[in-house]
Coordinates of C-alpha atoms and ligand atoms in Angstrom, one line a residue:
X928 CA 162.7 107.3 106.2
X929 CA 161.2 107.6 109.7
X930 CA 159.6 104.3 110.7
X931 CA 157.5 103.5 113.7
X932 CA 155.7 100.0 114.6
X933 CA 152.8 102.1 115.3
X934 CA 151.8 105.4 114.6
X935 CA 148.9 107.4 116.4
X936 CA 147.6 110.4 114.8
X937 CA 146.0 112.8 117.3
X938 CA 147.1 114.0 120.7
X939 CA 143.6 114.0 122.6
X940 CA 142.1 111.7 125.0
X941 CA 141.8 108.8 122.5
X942 CA 145.3 109.3 120.8
X943 CA 146.9 109.2 124.2
X944 CA 145.3 106.4 125.5
X945 CA 145.8 104.5 122.3
X946 CA 149.5 105.2 122.3
X947 CA 149.8 104.3 126.2
X948 CA 148.1 100.8 125.2
X949 CA 150.6 100.3 122.6
X950 CA 153.7 101.1 124.7
X951 CA 152.7 98.2 126.9
X952 CA 154.0 95.9 124.2
X953 CA 156.3 98.0 121.8
X954 CA 158.6 100.9 122.7
X955 CA 158.8 102.3 119.2
X956 CA 155.2 103.8 119.1
X957 CA 155.1 107.6 118.3
X958 CA 152.2 110.1 118.7
X959 CA 151.7 112.9 116.1
X960 CA 149.8 115.8 116.5
X961 CA 148.9 119.3 114.7
X962 CA 148.8 120.7 118.4
X963 CA 150.5 120.1 121.7
X964 CA 148.5 117.1 123.2
X965 CA 147.5 119.1 126.5
X966 CA 145.6 121.6 123.9
X967 CA 143.3 119.1 122.1
X968 CA 139.6 120.0 122.3
X969 CA 139.1 117.0 124.7
X970 CA 140.5 119.7 127.4
X971 CA 137.2 121.7 126.9
X972 CA 135.0 119.1 128.0
X973 CA 133.1 120.2 131.0
X974 CA 130.2 118.0 132.4
X975 CA 132.0 114.8 132.9
X976 CA 132.4 110.9 132.0
X977 CA 129.9 108.1 132.3
X978 CA 130.2 104.8 134.3
X979 CA 128.0 102.6 136.3
X980 CA 129.9 103.1 139.7
X981 CA 126.5 103.3 141.7
X982 CA 128.3 105.9 144.1
X983 CA 125.5 108.4 144.3
X984 CA 122.8 107.4 146.5
X985 CA 120.3 107.5 144.0
X986 CA 122.2 105.3 141.5
X987 CA 122.7 102.5 143.8
X988 CA 120.5 100.1 141.4
X989 CA 122.4 101.1 138.3
X990 CA 124.4 98.7 136.2
X991 CA 126.5 98.7 133.2
X992 CA 123.6 96.8 131.4
X993 CA 121.2 99.9 132.2
X994 CA 123.9 102.2 131.2
X995 CA 123.9 100.3 128.0
X996 CA 120.3 100.1 127.5
X997 CA 120.1 104.1 128.2
X998 CA 122.8 104.6 125.6
X999 CA 120.8 102.3 122.9
X1000 CA 117.7 104.1 123.5
X1001 CA 119.4 107.5 123.4
X1002 CA 120.7 106.5 120.1
X1003 CA 117.0 106.1 118.7
X1004 CA 118.0 102.4 117.9
X1005 CA 120.7 103.1 115.4
X1006 CA 123.8 102.0 117.7
X1007 CA 125.4 98.9 117.3
X1008 CA 124.2 97.4 120.3
X1009 CA 127.3 95.0 121.4
X1010 CA 129.4 98.1 120.8
X1011 CA 127.3 100.0 123.0
X1012 CA 127.4 97.2 125.8
X1013 CA 131.1 97.0 125.3
X1014 CA 131.4 100.6 126.1
X1015 CA 129.5 100.6 129.2
X1016 CA 130.9 97.4 130.4
X1017 CA 134.3 98.8 130.2
X1018 CA 133.3 102.1 131.6
X1019 CA 133.9 101.4 135.7
X1020 CA 137.4 99.8 134.7
X1021 CA 138.4 102.9 132.6
X1022 CA 137.3 105.4 135.2
X1023 CA 138.9 103.5 138.1
X1024 CA 142.3 103.5 135.9
X1025 CA 142.1 107.2 135.4
X1026 CA 141.8 107.5 139.3
X1027 CA 144.6 105.4 140.0
X1028 CA 146.5 107.6 137.8
X1029 CA 145.8 110.6 139.8
X1030 CA 142.7 112.0 138.3
X1031 CA 141.2 114.5 140.7
X1032 CA 137.5 113.7 140.2
X1033 CA 135.1 115.4 142.8
X1034 CA 134.4 113.2 145.7
X1035 CA 131.3 111.8 147.6
X1036 CA 131.2 112.7 151.7
X1037 CA 132.5 109.0 151.7
X1038 CA 135.2 109.7 149.7
X1039 CA 133.9 108.2 146.7
X1040 CA 134.1 109.6 143.0
X1041 CA 131.0 111.8 143.0
X1042 CA 128.3 111.2 140.3
X1043 CA 125.8 113.9 138.9
X1044 CA 122.6 113.3 136.7
X1045 CA 123.1 113.9 132.9
X1046 CA 120.7 113.7 130.2
X1047 CA 118.9 110.6 129.0
X1048 CA 120.3 108.6 131.8
X1049 CA 118.3 106.7 134.2
X1050 CA 120.5 107.3 137.2
X1051 CA 123.3 109.8 138.1
X1052 CA 126.3 108.1 136.7
X1053 CA 128.4 111.0 135.2
X1054 CA 131.6 111.6 137.2
X1055 CA 133.3 114.9 137.1
X1056 CA 135.6 117.4 138.4
X1057 CA 133.8 120.5 138.8
X1058 CA 133.1 121.6 135.0
X1059 CA 136.7 120.9 133.9
X1060 CA 136.6 117.0 133.3
X1061 CA 138.1 116.9 130.0
X1062 CA 141.0 119.2 131.4
X1063 CA 142.0 116.9 134.4
X1064 CA 141.8 113.8 132.0
X1065 CA 143.6 115.0 129.4
X1066 CA 146.7 116.2 131.8
X1067 CA 146.2 113.0 133.6
X1068 CA 146.9 111.0 130.2
X1069 CA 149.4 113.0 129.4
X1070 CA 151.5 112.3 132.5
X1071 CA 151.2 108.7 131.4
X1072 CA 152.5 109.8 127.8
X1073 CA 155.7 111.5 129.6
X1074 CA 156.1 108.6 131.8
X1075 CA 156.0 105.8 129.1
X1076 CA 158.6 108.0 127.0
X1077 CA 156.3 108.0 124.2
X1078 CA 157.7 109.7 121.0
X1079 CA 155.9 112.9 120.1
X1080 CA 155.5 114.9 117.0
X1081 CA 154.3 118.2 118.1
X1082 CA 152.9 120.5 115.6
X1083 CA 153.0 118.3 112.8
X1084 CA 150.0 117.5 110.4
X1085 CA 149.1 114.7 108.6
X1086 CA 147.8 115.4 105.4
X1087 CA 147.7 111.9 103.5
X1088 CA 147.2 108.4 104.5
X1089 CA 149.3 105.8 102.3
X1090 CA 147.5 102.7 101.4
X1091 CA 149.1 100.3 98.8
X1092 CA 147.7 97.2 97.6
X1093 CA 144.9 97.6 100.2
X1094 CA 147.4 97.9 103.2
X1095 CA 148.0 100.7 105.2
X1096 CA 151.8 101.8 105.2
X1097 CA 151.8 104.9 106.9
X1098 CA 151.3 108.6 106.2
X1099 CA 152.6 111.8 104.9
X1100 CA 153.0 114.6 107.5
X1101 CA 154.0 118.4 107.6
X1102 CA 156.3 119.7 109.9
X1103 CA 154.2 123.0 110.5
X1104 CA 157.4 124.8 111.8
X1105 CA 159.4 124.4 108.4
X1106 CA 156.6 123.4 106.1
X1107 CA 158.6 120.4 105.2
X1108 CA 156.7 117.2 104.3
X1109 CA 157.9 113.8 105.7
X1110 CA 156.9 110.1 104.8
X1111 CA 156.4 108.1 107.8
X1112 CA 156.4 104.4 107.5
X1113 CA 154.3 102.4 110.1
X1114 CA 153.1 98.9 110.6
X1115 CA 149.6 100.3 111.9
X1116 CA 148.3 103.7 112.0
X1117 CA 145.5 104.8 114.4
X1118 CA 143.6 108.0 113.8
X1119 CA 142.4 109.8 116.5
X1120 CA 141.7 113.1 115.0
X1121 CA 138.6 114.4 116.8
X1122 CA 135.5 115.8 115.6
X1123 CA 134.6 117.9 112.5
X1124 CA 132.9 120.7 114.3
X1125 CA 134.4 123.6 112.3
X1126 CA 132.8 122.1 109.0
X1127 CA 129.8 123.7 110.7
X1128 CA 131.4 127.1 111.2
X1129 CA 129.3 127.9 114.3
X1130 CA 130.0 125.3 117.0
X1131 CA 131.2 124.6 120.4
X1132 CA 134.2 123.1 118.8
X1133 CA 137.8 124.7 118.9
X1134 CA 139.2 125.9 115.9
X1135 CA 141.2 122.7 115.4
X1136 CA 138.3 120.4 115.4
X1137 CA 138.1 120.3 111.5
X1138 CA 137.0 117.8 108.9
X1139 CA 140.6 116.8 107.6
X1140 CA 141.2 114.1 110.0
X1141 CA 137.9 112.3 108.6
X1142 CA 138.6 113.4 105.1
X1143 CA 142.0 111.8 104.9
X1144 CA 141.0 108.2 104.9
X1145 CA 137.8 109.3 103.0
X1146 CA 140.0 110.3 100.0
X1147 CA 141.8 107.0 100.3
X1148 CA 138.6 104.9 99.7
X1149 CA 137.8 104.2 103.7
X1150 CA 134.0 105.3 104.0
X1151 CA 132.5 107.6 106.4
X1152 CA 129.5 106.1 108.6
X1153 CA 126.0 107.8 109.4
X1154 CA 127.4 111.6 109.0
X1155 CA 124.1 112.8 108.5
X1156 CA 123.6 112.5 112.5
X1157 CA 125.1 115.9 113.8
X1158 CA 124.5 116.9 117.6
X1159 CA 123.1 120.2 118.4
X1160 CA 124.0 120.9 122.1
X1161 CA 120.7 122.3 123.6
X1162 CA 122.8 125.1 125.5
X1163 CA 125.2 127.4 124.1
X1164 CA 125.9 130.9 125.1
X1165 CA 124.3 133.3 122.7
X1166 CA 126.8 135.3 120.7
X1167 CA 129.9 133.1 121.0
X1168 CA 127.9 129.7 121.2
X1169 CA 130.4 128.6 123.8
X1170 CA 129.3 125.4 125.8
X1171 CA 127.1 125.9 128.9
X1172 CA 127.5 122.0 130.1
X1173 CA 124.6 119.6 130.6
X1174 CA 126.2 119.6 134.2
X1175 CA 124.3 122.7 134.5
X1176 CA 121.1 120.9 134.2
X1177 CA 122.4 117.9 135.8
X1178 CA 123.1 120.2 139.1
X1179 CA 119.3 121.1 138.8
X1180 CA 119.2 124.4 136.1
X1181 CA 116.0 124.9 134.7
X1182 CA 115.0 126.2 131.1
X1183 CA 112.6 128.9 130.6
X1184 CA 110.9 130.8 127.9
X1185 CA 110.0 134.4 127.9
X1186 CA 106.6 133.8 129.6
X1187 CA 108.9 132.2 132.6
X1188 CA 107.5 128.7 131.7
X1189 CA 109.7 125.6 132.3
X1190 CA 108.5 124.6 128.9
X1191 CA 110.0 120.8 129.0
X1192 CA 106.9 119.9 131.2
X1193 CA 105.0 119.6 127.9
X1194 CA 107.6 117.7 126.0
X1195 CA 109.4 115.1 128.4
X1196 CA 107.4 115.2 131.7
X1197 CA 109.3 112.6 133.4
X1198 CA 112.8 113.6 132.4
X1199 CA 112.2 117.6 132.0
X1200 CA 115.5 119.5 131.4
X1201 CA 117.4 116.1 131.4
X1202 CA 115.8 114.3 128.5
X1203 CA 118.4 113.4 125.7
X1204 CA 120.2 116.3 123.7
X1205 CA 118.5 115.8 120.6
X1206 CA 115.0 116.1 122.1
X1207 CA 115.7 119.2 124.1
X1208 CA 117.4 121.0 121.3
X1209 CA 114.1 120.4 119.4
X1210 CA 112.1 121.8 122.0
X1211 CA 114.1 125.1 122.6
X1212 CA 114.1 125.6 118.8
X1213 CA 110.0 124.9 118.8
X1214 CA 109.8 127.3 121.5
X1215 CA 111.7 130.2 119.8
X1216 CA 110.1 129.4 116.2
X1217 CA 106.3 129.7 118.1
X1218 CA 107.2 133.1 119.4
X1219 CA 108.1 131.9 123.0
X1220 CA 111.8 132.8 122.9
X1221 CA 113.4 136.4 123.6
X1222 CA 114.3 138.2 120.5
X1223 CA 113.3 135.2 118.4
X1224 CA 116.6 133.7 119.2
X1225 CA 117.1 132.3 122.5
X1226 CA 115.6 131.0 125.8
X1227 CA 117.1 131.0 129.8
X1228 CA 119.1 128.5 131.5
X1229 CA 118.3 129.4 135.0
X1230 CA 120.5 128.6 137.8
X1231 CA 119.8 131.2 140.4
X1232 CA 117.9 129.0 142.8
X1233 CA 120.7 126.9 143.1
X1234 CA 122.5 129.3 145.1
X1235 CA 126.1 130.9 144.9
X1236 CA 127.8 127.9 146.8
X1237 CA 126.9 125.2 144.6
X1238 CA 127.5 127.3 141.6
X1239 CA 131.0 128.2 142.7
X1240 CA 132.0 124.8 143.6
X1241 CA 130.3 122.8 141.0
X1242 CA 130.3 125.3 137.9
X1243 CA 132.8 127.5 138.3
X1244 CA 134.0 127.5 134.8
X1245 CA 130.5 128.1 133.5
X1246 CA 130.3 131.2 135.8
X1247 CA 133.4 132.5 134.4
X1248 CA 132.7 132.1 131.0
X1249 CA 129.3 134.1 131.7
X1250 CA 131.1 136.8 133.1
X1251 CA 133.8 137.1 130.7
X1252 CA 131.9 136.8 127.6
X1253 CA 128.5 138.0 128.3
X1254 CA 128.7 140.2 131.6
X1255 CA 126.3 138.5 133.5
X1256 CA 126.6 136.5 136.6
X1257 CA 124.7 133.0 136.8
X1258 CA 124.4 133.4 140.7
X1259 CA 122.0 136.2 140.1
X1260 CA 121.0 136.4 136.5
X1261 CA 119.5 133.7 133.7
X1262 CA 121.9 132.7 130.9
X1263 CA 120.8 133.3 127.6
X1264 CA 121.2 130.3 125.8
X1265 CA 120.3 128.4 122.1
X1266 CA 121.3 125.3 120.6
X1267 CA 124.6 125.2 118.8
X1268 CA 126.4 122.4 116.5
X1269 CA 128.4 120.2 119.1
X1270 CA 129.2 116.7 117.9
X1271 CA 129.5 114.2 115.4
X1272 CA 127.9 110.8 115.8
X1273 CA 129.4 109.6 112.3
X1274 CA 132.9 109.2 111.4
X1275 CA 135.3 107.0 110.0
X1276 CA 133.4 103.6 109.5
X1277 CA 135.2 100.9 111.7
X1278 CA 134.0 98.2 113.7
X1279 CA 134.1 97.2 117.3
X1280 CA 137.8 96.6 117.3
X1281 CA 138.3 100.2 115.8
X1282 CA 139.3 98.3 112.7
X1283 CA 138.8 99.5 109.2
X1284 CA 138.5 97.7 105.9
X1285 CA 141.9 98.6 105.2
X1286 CA 144.5 96.3 107.3
X1287 CA 146.6 98.4 109.6
X1288 CA 144.4 101.2 109.8
X1289 CA 142.4 102.1 112.9
X1290 CA 140.3 105.0 114.4
X1291 CA 139.2 105.9 117.6
X1292 CA 137.4 108.7 119.5
X1293 CA 135.2 111.3 118.1
X1294 CA 136.7 110.9 114.4
X1295 CA 135.6 107.3 114.3
X1296 CA 132.0 105.5 114.0
X1297 CA 132.3 102.4 115.9
X1298 CA 128.5 103.5 116.4
X1299 CA 128.3 103.5 120.0
X1300 CA 125.9 106.8 119.9
X1301 CA 123.8 105.8 116.5
X1302 CA 121.6 108.7 115.9
X1303 CA 122.3 110.7 119.3
X1304 CA 124.7 110.6 121.5
X1305 CA 124.3 110.9 125.7
X1306 CA 126.4 113.4 127.5
X1307 CA 129.2 112.1 129.2
X1308 CA 129.5 109.3 126.7
X1309 CA 131.9 110.6 124.6
X1310 CA 135.0 111.2 127.0
X1311 CA 134.0 107.5 128.1
X1312 CA 134.5 106.4 124.1
X1313 CA 137.9 108.0 124.2
X1314 CA 139.3 106.1 126.8
X1315 CA 137.7 102.8 126.0
X1316 CA 138.2 102.8 122.1
X1317 CA 141.4 104.3 122.5
X1318 CA 142.7 101.3 124.6
X1319 CA 141.0 99.1 122.3
X1320 CA 142.4 100.3 119.2
X1321 CA 146.0 100.3 120.5
X1322 CA 145.5 96.7 121.8
X1323 CA 144.0 95.6 118.5
X1324 CA 146.6 97.4 116.5
X1325 CA 149.5 95.5 118.5
X1326 CA 147.6 92.0 117.8
X1327 CA 147.5 92.9 114.1
X1328 CA 151.3 93.8 113.9
X1329 CA 152.1 90.2 115.7
X1330 CA 150.4 88.3 113.0
X1331 CA 151.8 90.5 110.3
X1332 CA 154.8 88.8 107.8
X1333 CA 155.6 91.7 105.7
X1334 CA 157.2 94.4 108.1
X1335 CA 159.0 97.6 106.7
X1336 CA 157.0 97.4 103.4
X1337 CA 155.9 100.4 101.3
X1338 CA 158.9 102.6 100.8
X1339 CA 157.9 103.1 97.2
X1340 CA 154.4 103.9 97.7
X1341 CA 155.3 106.4 100.6
X1342 CA 157.9 108.2 98.1
X1343 CA 155.5 108.4 95.3
X1344 CA 152.6 109.8 97.9
X1345 CA 155.3 112.3 99.0
X1346 CA 155.8 113.6 95.7
X1347 CA 152.2 113.9 95.1
X1348 CA 151.8 115.9 98.1
X1349 CA 154.7 117.9 97.2
X1350 CA 153.0 119.0 94.2
X1351 CA 149.7 119.4 95.7
X1352 CA 151.1 121.8 98.2
X1353 CA 153.0 123.8 95.7
X1354 CA 150.0 123.9 93.4
X1355 CA 148.1 125.5 96.4
X1356 CA 150.6 128.0 97.1
X1357 CA 151.4 129.0 93.4
X1358 CA 147.6 129.2 92.6
X1359 CA 146.7 132.6 91.5
X1360 CA 143.0 131.9 91.6
X1361 CA 140.5 134.6 92.7
X1362 CA 138.6 132.6 95.5
X1363 CA 139.4 133.8 99.2
X1364 CA 139.3 131.7 101.8
X1365 CA 137.3 133.5 104.2
X1366 CA 134.3 133.6 101.3
X1367 CA 134.1 130.0 101.0
X1368 CA 134.1 129.4 104.8
X1369 CA 131.5 132.2 105.5
X1370 CA 129.1 130.3 102.6
X1371 CA 129.7 126.8 104.1
X1372 CA 129.0 127.8 107.4
X1373 CA 125.8 129.8 106.5
X1374 CA 124.7 126.9 104.7
X1375 CA 125.1 124.3 107.3
X1376 CA 123.7 126.1 109.9
X1377 CA 120.8 127.4 108.2
X1378 CA 119.9 124.3 105.9
X1379 CA 121.3 121.3 107.9
X1380 CA 120.3 122.2 111.4
X1381 CA 118.3 121.1 114.1
X1382 CA 115.0 120.7 111.9
X1383 CA 115.7 119.9 108.1
X1384 CA 113.6 119.5 104.9
X1385 CA 113.9 118.4 101.4
X1386 CA 114.3 121.7 99.6
X1387 CA 116.7 123.0 101.8
X1388 CA 118.9 120.0 101.8
X1389 CA 119.0 119.8 98.1
X1390 CA 120.1 123.6 97.8
X1391 CA 122.7 123.0 100.7
X1392 CA 124.1 119.8 98.5
X1393 CA 124.4 122.2 95.6
X1394 CA 126.0 124.9 97.5
X1395 CA 128.6 122.5 98.8
X1396 CA 129.2 121.0 95.4
X1397 CA 129.6 124.7 94.3
X1398 CA 132.2 125.5 97.0
X1399 CA 134.0 122.2 96.3
X1400 CA 134.5 123.5 92.7
X1401 CA 135.1 126.9 93.8
X1402 CA 137.9 125.7 96.1
X1403 CA 139.9 124.6 93.2
X1404 CA 140.6 128.4 92.4
X1405 CA 141.5 129.3 95.8
X1406 CA 144.4 131.9 95.9
X1407 CA 146.4 132.1 99.1
X1408 CA 147.8 135.2 100.3
X1409 CA 150.9 133.8 102.2
X1410 CA 153.2 131.8 99.9
X1411 CA 155.7 130.7 102.3
X1412 CA 156.1 127.2 103.6
X1413 CA 157.5 128.0 107.0
X1414 CA 154.7 128.2 109.8
X1415 CA 152.3 129.0 107.2
X1416 CA 148.6 128.9 109.2
X1417 CA 146.9 129.9 106.1
X1418 CA 148.3 126.9 104.2
X1419 CA 147.1 124.7 107.1
X1420 CA 143.6 126.1 107.1
X1421 CA 143.2 125.8 103.4
X1422 CA 144.1 122.1 103.7
X1423 CA 141.7 121.6 106.5
X1424 CA 139.0 123.8 104.4
X1425 CA 139.1 121.2 101.8
X1426 CA 138.4 118.4 104.5
X1427 CA 135.4 120.6 106.0
X1428 CA 133.9 120.8 102.4
X1429 CA 134.3 117.0 101.8
X1430 CA 132.8 116.2 105.1
X1431 CA 130.0 118.2 104.8
X1432 CA 129.0 116.8 101.3
X1433 CA 128.6 113.6 102.9
X1434 CA 126.4 115.0 105.9
X1435 CA 124.2 116.7 103.4
X1436 CA 124.0 113.9 101.1
X1437 CA 122.9 111.3 103.7
X1438 CA 120.5 113.8 105.2
X1439 CA 119.0 114.3 102.0
X1440 CA 118.2 110.9 101.2
X1441 CA 117.3 109.7 104.7
X1442 CA 113.6 110.2 104.6
X1443 CA 112.6 109.9 108.1
X1444 CA 113.2 111.6 111.5
X1445 CA 115.7 109.5 114.0
X1446 CA 117.6 111.0 116.9
X1447 CA 119.5 114.3 115.8
X1448 CA 118.2 114.0 112.2
X1449 CA 114.8 115.6 112.3
X1450 CA 112.9 116.0 109.1
X1451 CA 109.9 118.2 109.0
X1452 CA 108.7 116.6 105.8
X1453 CA 109.3 113.1 107.4
X1454 CA 108.6 113.5 110.8
X1455 CA 108.3 109.9 111.8
X1456 CA 110.9 107.2 112.6
X1457 CA 111.0 104.6 109.9
X1458 CA 112.5 101.1 111.0
X1459 CA 111.0 99.4 108.1
X1460 CA 113.1 101.4 105.4
X1461 CA 115.7 103.3 107.5
X1462 CA 116.9 101.1 110.5
X1463 CA 120.3 101.2 108.6
X1464 CA 123.6 102.7 108.8
X1465 CA 124.5 105.2 105.9
X1466 CA 128.0 104.6 104.2
X1467 CA 129.4 107.4 102.2
X1468 CA 132.2 106.6 99.7
X1469 CA 134.4 109.2 98.1
X1470 CA 134.4 109.4 94.4
X1471 CA 135.8 112.2 92.4
X1472 CA 132.5 113.3 91.0
X1473 CA 131.0 113.5 94.5
X1474 CA 130.2 111.1 97.4
X1475 CA 128.5 107.6 96.8
X1476 CA 125.7 106.3 99.2
X1477 CA 125.3 102.8 100.2
X1478 CA 123.8 101.2 103.3
X1479 CA 124.8 98.7 106.1
X1480 CA 122.9 96.7 108.9
X1481 CA 122.6 97.7 112.5
X1482 CA 123.3 95.5 115.1
X1483 CA 119.8 95.0 117.2
X1484 CA 120.8 91.6 118.7
X1485 CA 120.0 92.6 122.2
X1486 CA 116.9 94.9 122.5
X1487 CA 114.2 95.1 120.3
X1488 CA 113.7 98.9 118.7
X1489 CA 110.6 100.4 120.8
X1490 CA 109.4 104.1 120.5
X1491 CA 111.5 106.5 122.4
X1492 CA 109.6 108.2 125.3
X1493 CA 111.1 110.2 128.1
Ligands
FAD2119 C1 133.0 122.3 124.6 C2 133.2 120.8 124.5 C3 132.5 120.1 125.7 C4 132.5 118.7 125.7 N1 132.0 118.3 127.1 C5 132.2 116.9 127.2 C6 131.7 116.2 128.2 O1 131.7 116.8 129.3 N2 131.6 114.9 128.4 C7 131.7 114.1 127.2 O2 131.5 112.7 127.3 N3 132.1 114.7 126.1 C8 132.3 115.9 125.8 N4 132.5 116.6 124.7 C9 132.9 115.9 123.6 C10 134.2 115.3 123.8 O3 135.2 116.1 124.7 C11 135.0 114.9 122.6 O4 134.2 114.1 121.6 C12 136.4 113.8 122.6 O5 137.2 114.9 123.8 C13 137.0 114.0 121.5 O6 138.3 113.4 121.8 P1 139.2 112.9 120.8 O7 140.6 112.4 121.4 O8 138.5 112.0 119.8 O9 139.7 114.0 119.8 P2 140.4 115.6 120.1 O10 140.5 115.8 121.9 O11 139.7 116.4 119.4 O12 141.8 115.5 119.7 C14 142.0 115.6 118.3 C15 143.5 115.7 118.1 O13 143.8 115.0 116.8 C16 144.8 116.1 116.6 N5 144.5 116.1 115.0 C17 143.8 116.3 114.2 N6 143.9 116.6 112.7 C18 145.3 116.0 112.7 C19 146.0 116.1 111.4 N7 145.7 116.1 110.4 N8 147.3 115.5 111.8 C20 147.9 115.7 113.0 N9 147.1 115.7 114.2 C21 145.8 115.9 113.9 C22 144.6 117.5 117.1 O14 146.1 118.0 117.2 C23 144.2 116.8 118.4 O15 145.2 116.4 119.3 C24 132.7 118.1 124.8 C25 133.1 118.5 123.5 C26 133.3 120.1 123.5 C27 133.4 120.7 122.2

């Protein structure tokens, strides 16, 4: 049986950073990923990574504390405050580490790492490499992965987590090329499987960002936290919903309605276009709903006043996407944009050490909910979370193993899990069911987008929950066309679809019950934040007859929650 001291699942930024941290202590660490590491969604990140480096002349009085406060205020006070402060305190160290490893950040004239303004931030503190920040960091970490000679299982997909007597023993993974299932024993497993954007269908996220990574531990009884908080990015390109980075507004871009008004003036006079994402998304949606959008569906992101030089040097990727996907050049034409699903604030419930309730099982990056972002994440804080908490997860897993007495246990549990997965996959392949994957996927996407979007209300959420439950039942009757085990993408997508549906159920159930508006969760029937009843984390636990909800305290030990104004 394959054995590793630590197995990291996921090859994005969080996964590679975690594996590097472990490799400083143990050589027997492996990283397993369903796609090649450098193809992970992290590589699509455009705008940048936050840290109070104070390199921008307008950011001289910035500090880690101030960054922490902005993060907590941005979260609408649902973030666990010590966790947010840890995130921001570690930021300068982790960003300089990337720089020392060769990350080609853009520079100021004095040669320091350049920083641009981003939403909800009091100072310009977002470090960037043009509009390809995720891509460069991903490659820098990959070089470190190679340098540390970390064993990788590329194009292997985990289908199950193995927990025996409440302790994590390893995983079952499918080698995608052959379709063969393997049990992998590990003293500690770290999940870094990324976001679940595809559970919404229409999203800025890659096809590979599905709910399966969150659903696997969920099905083993590890809860998901704060799943109703789903970020809609204000500016996605109409048609394809490809992201137009917040960096466009950070560099000075305007949002304009069809009357040519910079409408943010009405809603957030101090921060204007750089108010936090939840607020800007609601403002754009309101403009459209009240008839001031174009074709009742979009507004303009106008960069034309920035000049060709700035656009070509700072936003080359954005320009290329606009030309290739929309046939417009942002140097001379405004970009048609609308809000689009972008990020999950919620995820696998874990603490500030990235540890879950199951000893030996850790989570970091977008799939995890340490709760640094609360009800709304600030742009640039997610890349930061991957490197800060990726490293922490790796270090804590090492510490856990050092204190562990029962090494190389769980062979029986792994073998029986293997048998169970074999029969699950055979059943899926041999099922003669009438349901087709594209139909279920389409109905799921439409439901999530139309009924669980920027604005939410009771009857629509109720209808969405009924629909998702219906789709979960219909999934059991799924008939696949390709019955082969080798390289069967349809099989892979079917497993991912199950994950998407389970994740969606937690999102809708949490949103239906939470009768208040906080951060990204905006209820038209309960428009106010209600700290008395709802200043608490939602905890969603799996049961065979649907999700069960409970609640958990929020750490507000540093700042008193106050009304959020921008
Ligand atoms: C278009 C876009 C732009 C963004 N821009 C920014 C930005 O400028 N700044 C910012 O801070 N944030 C940004 N974000 C958010 C940020 O990029 C992500 O939250 C972050 O990169 C996630 O990193 P990760 O390591 O957690 O996951 P990912 O990079 O998504 O990696 C997940 C990994 O898990 C693997 N995996 C998943 N499931 C399985 C499985 N079952 N078995 C095996 N492997 C599996 C995948 O193969 C992949 O390697 C952006 C996001 C998007 C979509």
